[in-house]
């Protein structure tokens, strides 16, 4: 078995450490909490949606979705999830380099930069994660893998997660756009637009919750695989 590089103090160097279990657990826990929040929001938005009827007036729009507005405060957890997710991806990439130290398509810069490129954040991060997954799940010999890692299939869970994430992002954007358009529309047309926006919001939140659950499962599985890169 390949021996890790050891500092003079006898401690394993940072480059040879596996992926932090605590980091994975925190990220999975926050994703689970976010999924619960989004489910609650989808329920409250649905409650508002079903309050609409032929007699709904423009004056009632300010109070018809109050519960959903309160739940939105808890969606602030998305920011620490994003930060932790970027850190986790970078660390997962680092550990995967211990398994395969040679050329690869997606370098460590993409493990961070991919999340900050408009539109391409729907494409680059899942490709980076897919490459890490394939390396992590290839057969290991003495703590390394050979070029056969390229034959490992990308998991359907990862594909489903990012398709769901993309849909939830687009549907949420449509909901917001419809709400903004309703501000320049008067009377019954404004009521109809708000009702339509709530419908888009329901679908966006339901799919976002499913996306968060799939993300948590994928991250937990890959995190376990990368905790001890020297193992087979």
PDB file of C-alpha atoms in Angstrom, residues 62-170:
ATOM      1  CA  UNK A  62     -51.584  41.504  -0.092  1.00  0.00           C
ATOM      2  CA  UNK A  63     -52.778  38.987   2.500  1.00  0.00           C
ATOM      3  CA  UNK A  64     -53.502  35.872   0.477  1.00  0.00           C
ATOM      4  CA  UNK A  65     -49.993  34.400   0.741  1.00  0.00           C
ATOM      5  CA  UNK A  66     -48.851  35.661   4.152  1.00  0.00           C
ATOM      6  CA  UNK A  67     -47.717  32.229   5.389  1.00  0.00           C
ATOM      7  CA  UNK A  68     -45.459  31.763   2.362  1.00  0.00           C
ATOM      8  CA  UNK A  69     -43.865  35.158   2.996  1.00  0.00           C
ATOM      9  CA  UNK A  70     -42.966  34.108   6.557  1.00  0.00           C
ATOM     10  CA  UNK A  71     -41.457  30.790   5.438  1.00  0.00           C
ATOM     11  CA  UNK A  72     -39.284  32.606   2.902  1.00  0.00           C
ATOM     12  CA  UNK A  73     -37.248  34.003   5.824  1.00  0.00           C
ATOM     13  CA  UNK A  74     -35.859  30.513   6.445  1.00  0.00           C
ATOM     14  CA  UNK A  75     -34.657  30.223   2.849  1.00  0.00           C
ATOM     15  CA  UNK A  76     -31.666  32.325   3.902  1.00  0.00           C
ATOM     16  CA  UNK A  77     -30.074  28.960   4.717  1.00  0.00           C
ATOM     17  CA  UNK A  78     -29.387  28.710   0.979  1.00  0.00           C
ATOM     18  CA  UNK A  79     -26.352  31.008   1.337  1.00  0.00           C
ATOM     19  CA  UNK A  80     -24.392  28.825   3.822  1.00  0.00           C
ATOM     20  CA  UNK A  81     -25.371  25.779   1.734  1.00  0.00           C
ATOM     21  CA  UNK A  82     -23.855  27.391  -1.349  1.00  0.00           C
ATOM     22  CA  UNK A  83     -20.631  28.310   0.476  1.00  0.00           C
ATOM     23  CA  UNK A  84     -20.297  24.850   2.037  1.00  0.00           C
ATOM     24  CA  UNK A  85     -21.075  23.181  -1.278  1.00  0.00           C
ATOM     25  CA  UNK A  86     -18.276  25.050  -3.065  1.00  0.00           C
ATOM     26  CA  UNK A  87     -15.840  24.216  -0.244  1.00  0.00           C
ATOM     27  CA  UNK A  88     -16.967  20.573  -0.255  1.00  0.00           C
ATOM     28  CA  UNK A  89     -16.541  20.277  -4.041  1.00  0.00           C
ATOM     29  CA  UNK A  90     -13.039  21.756  -3.884  1.00  0.00           C
ATOM     30  CA  UNK A  91     -12.065  19.338  -1.117  1.00  0.00           C
ATOM     31  CA  UNK A  92     -13.595  16.382  -2.950  1.00  0.00           C
ATOM     32  CA  UNK A  93     -11.557  17.340  -6.011  1.00  0.00           C
ATOM     33  CA  UNK A  94      -8.398  17.511  -3.863  1.00  0.00           C
ATOM     34  CA  UNK A  95      -8.979  14.016  -2.485  1.00  0.00           C
ATOM     35  CA  UNK A  96      -9.725  12.635  -5.942  1.00  0.00           C
ATOM     36  CA  UNK A  97      -6.296  13.868  -7.065  1.00  0.00           C
ATOM     37  CA  UNK A  98      -4.759  11.480  -4.548  1.00  0.00           C
ATOM     38  CA  UNK A  99      -6.483   8.654  -6.383  1.00  0.00           C
ATOM     39  CA  UNK A 100      -5.661   9.907  -9.899  1.00  0.00           C
ATOM     40  CA  UNK A 101      -2.797  12.398 -10.133  1.00  0.00           C
ATOM     41  CA  UNK A 102      -2.647  12.622 -13.928  1.00  0.00           C
ATOM     42  CA  UNK A 103      -4.451  14.623 -16.600  1.00  0.00           C
ATOM     43  CA  UNK A 104      -8.169  15.120 -16.336  1.00  0.00           C
ATOM     44  CA  UNK A 105     -10.650  17.367 -18.083  1.00  0.00           C
ATOM     45  CA  UNK A 106     -11.884  19.357 -15.080  1.00  0.00           C
ATOM     46  CA  UNK A 107      -9.152  20.867 -12.931  1.00  0.00           C
ATOM     47  CA  UNK A 108      -9.535  22.271  -9.405  1.00  0.00           C
ATOM     48  CA  UNK A 109     -10.181  25.800 -10.711  1.00  0.00           C
ATOM     49  CA  UNK A 110     -13.439  24.548 -12.232  1.00  0.00           C
ATOM     50  CA  UNK A 111     -14.449  23.028  -8.881  1.00  0.00           C
ATOM     51  CA  UNK A 112     -14.960  26.614  -7.712  1.00  0.00           C
ATOM     52  CA  UNK A 113     -15.198  28.714 -10.874  1.00  0.00           C
ATOM     53  CA  UNK A 114     -17.957  26.587 -12.384  1.00  0.00           C
ATOM     54  CA  UNK A 115     -20.425  27.928  -9.827  1.00  0.00           C
ATOM     55  CA  UNK A 116     -19.812  31.541 -10.856  1.00  0.00           C
ATOM     56  CA  UNK A 117     -20.192  31.345 -14.646  1.00  0.00           C
ATOM     57  CA  UNK A 118     -23.722  32.500 -15.611  1.00  0.00           C
ATOM     58  CA  UNK A 119     -25.857  29.791 -17.255  1.00  0.00           C
ATOM     59  CA  UNK A 120     -22.906  27.384 -17.353  1.00  0.00           C
ATOM     60  CA  UNK A 121     -23.408  26.732 -13.643  1.00  0.00           C
ATOM     61  CA  UNK A 122     -26.108  24.314 -14.793  1.00  0.00           C
ATOM     62  CA  UNK A 123     -23.493  22.392 -16.821  1.00  0.00           C
ATOM     63  CA  UNK A 124     -19.965  22.690 -15.395  1.00  0.00           C
ATOM     64  CA  UNK A 125     -20.505  21.760 -11.708  1.00  0.00           C
ATOM     65  CA  UNK A 126     -22.316  18.477 -12.480  1.00  0.00           C
ATOM     66  CA  UNK A 127     -19.552  17.568 -14.945  1.00  0.00           C
ATOM     67  CA  UNK A 128     -16.915  18.276 -12.276  1.00  0.00           C
ATOM     68  CA  UNK A 129     -18.877  16.185  -9.763  1.00  0.00           C
ATOM     69  CA  UNK A 130     -19.353  13.382 -12.283  1.00  0.00           C
ATOM     70  CA  UNK A 131     -15.597  13.199 -12.876  1.00  0.00           C
ATOM     71  CA  UNK A 132     -14.903  13.133  -9.125  1.00  0.00           C
ATOM     72  CA  UNK A 133     -17.536  10.426  -8.663  1.00  0.00           C
ATOM     73  CA  UNK A 134     -16.084   8.260 -11.420  1.00  0.00           C
ATOM     74  CA  UNK A 135     -12.575   8.500  -9.961  1.00  0.00           C
ATOM     75  CA  UNK A 136     -13.842   7.858  -6.427  1.00  0.00           C
ATOM     76  CA  UNK A 137     -15.815   4.775  -7.463  1.00  0.00           C
ATOM     77  CA  UNK A 138     -13.182   3.143  -9.670  1.00  0.00           C
ATOM     78  CA  UNK A 139     -11.382   0.063  -8.414  1.00  0.00           C
ATOM     79  CA  UNK A 140      -8.390   1.016  -6.268  1.00  0.00           C
ATOM     80  CA  UNK A 141      -4.990  -0.608  -5.972  1.00  0.00           C
ATOM     81  CA  UNK A 142      -2.698   0.612  -3.177  1.00  0.00           C
ATOM     82  CA  UNK A 143      -4.763   3.748  -2.778  1.00  0.00           C
ATOM     83  CA  UNK A 144      -4.790   4.766  -6.444  1.00  0.00           C
ATOM     84  CA  UNK A 145      -6.878   4.091  -9.538  1.00  0.00           C
ATOM     85  CA  UNK A 146      -5.838   3.506 -13.135  1.00  0.00           C
ATOM     86  CA  UNK A 147      -7.252   4.962 -16.338  1.00  0.00           C
ATOM     87  CA  UNK A 148     -10.230   2.581 -16.175  1.00  0.00           C
ATOM     88  CA  UNK A 149     -11.954   5.185 -13.994  1.00  0.00           C
ATOM     89  CA  UNK A 150     -13.057   6.806 -17.272  1.00  0.00           C
ATOM     90  CA  UNK A 151     -15.291   3.770 -17.882  1.00  0.00           C
ATOM     91  CA  UNK A 152     -17.262   4.274 -14.659  1.00  0.00           C
ATOM     92  CA  UNK A 153     -20.773   5.488 -15.468  1.00  0.00           C
ATOM     93  CA  UNK A 154     -22.103   8.835 -14.306  1.00  0.00           C
ATOM     94  CA  UNK A 155     -24.814   8.045 -11.726  1.00  0.00           C
ATOM     95  CA  UNK A 156     -28.431   8.757 -12.787  1.00  0.00           C
ATOM     96  CA  UNK A 157     -28.963  10.369  -9.372  1.00  0.00           C
ATOM     97  CA  UNK A 158     -26.529  13.166 -10.254  1.00  0.00           C
ATOM     98  CA  UNK A 159     -28.222  13.763 -13.614  1.00  0.00           C
ATOM     99  CA  UNK A 160     -31.698  13.811 -12.030  1.00  0.00           C
ATOM    100  CA  UNK A 161     -30.519  16.166  -9.274  1.00  0.00           C
ATOM    101  CA  UNK A 162     -29.185  18.778 -11.715  1.00  0.00           C
ATOM    102  CA  UNK A 163     -32.148  18.543 -14.070  1.00  0.00           C
ATOM    103  CA  UNK A 164     -34.418  19.130 -11.069  1.00  0.00           C
ATOM    104  CA  UNK A 165     -32.226  22.007  -9.882  1.00  0.00           C
ATOM    105  CA  UNK A 166     -32.326  23.613 -13.341  1.00  0.00           C
ATOM    106  CA  UNK A 167     -36.112  23.299 -13.577  1.00  0.00           C
ATOM    107  CA  UNK A 168     -36.652  24.690 -10.070  1.00  0.00           C
ATOM    108  CA  UNK A 169     -34.388  27.662 -10.857  1.00  0.00           C
ATOM    109  CA  UNK A 170     -36.173  28.442 -14.142  1.00  0.00           C
TER     110      UNK A 170
END
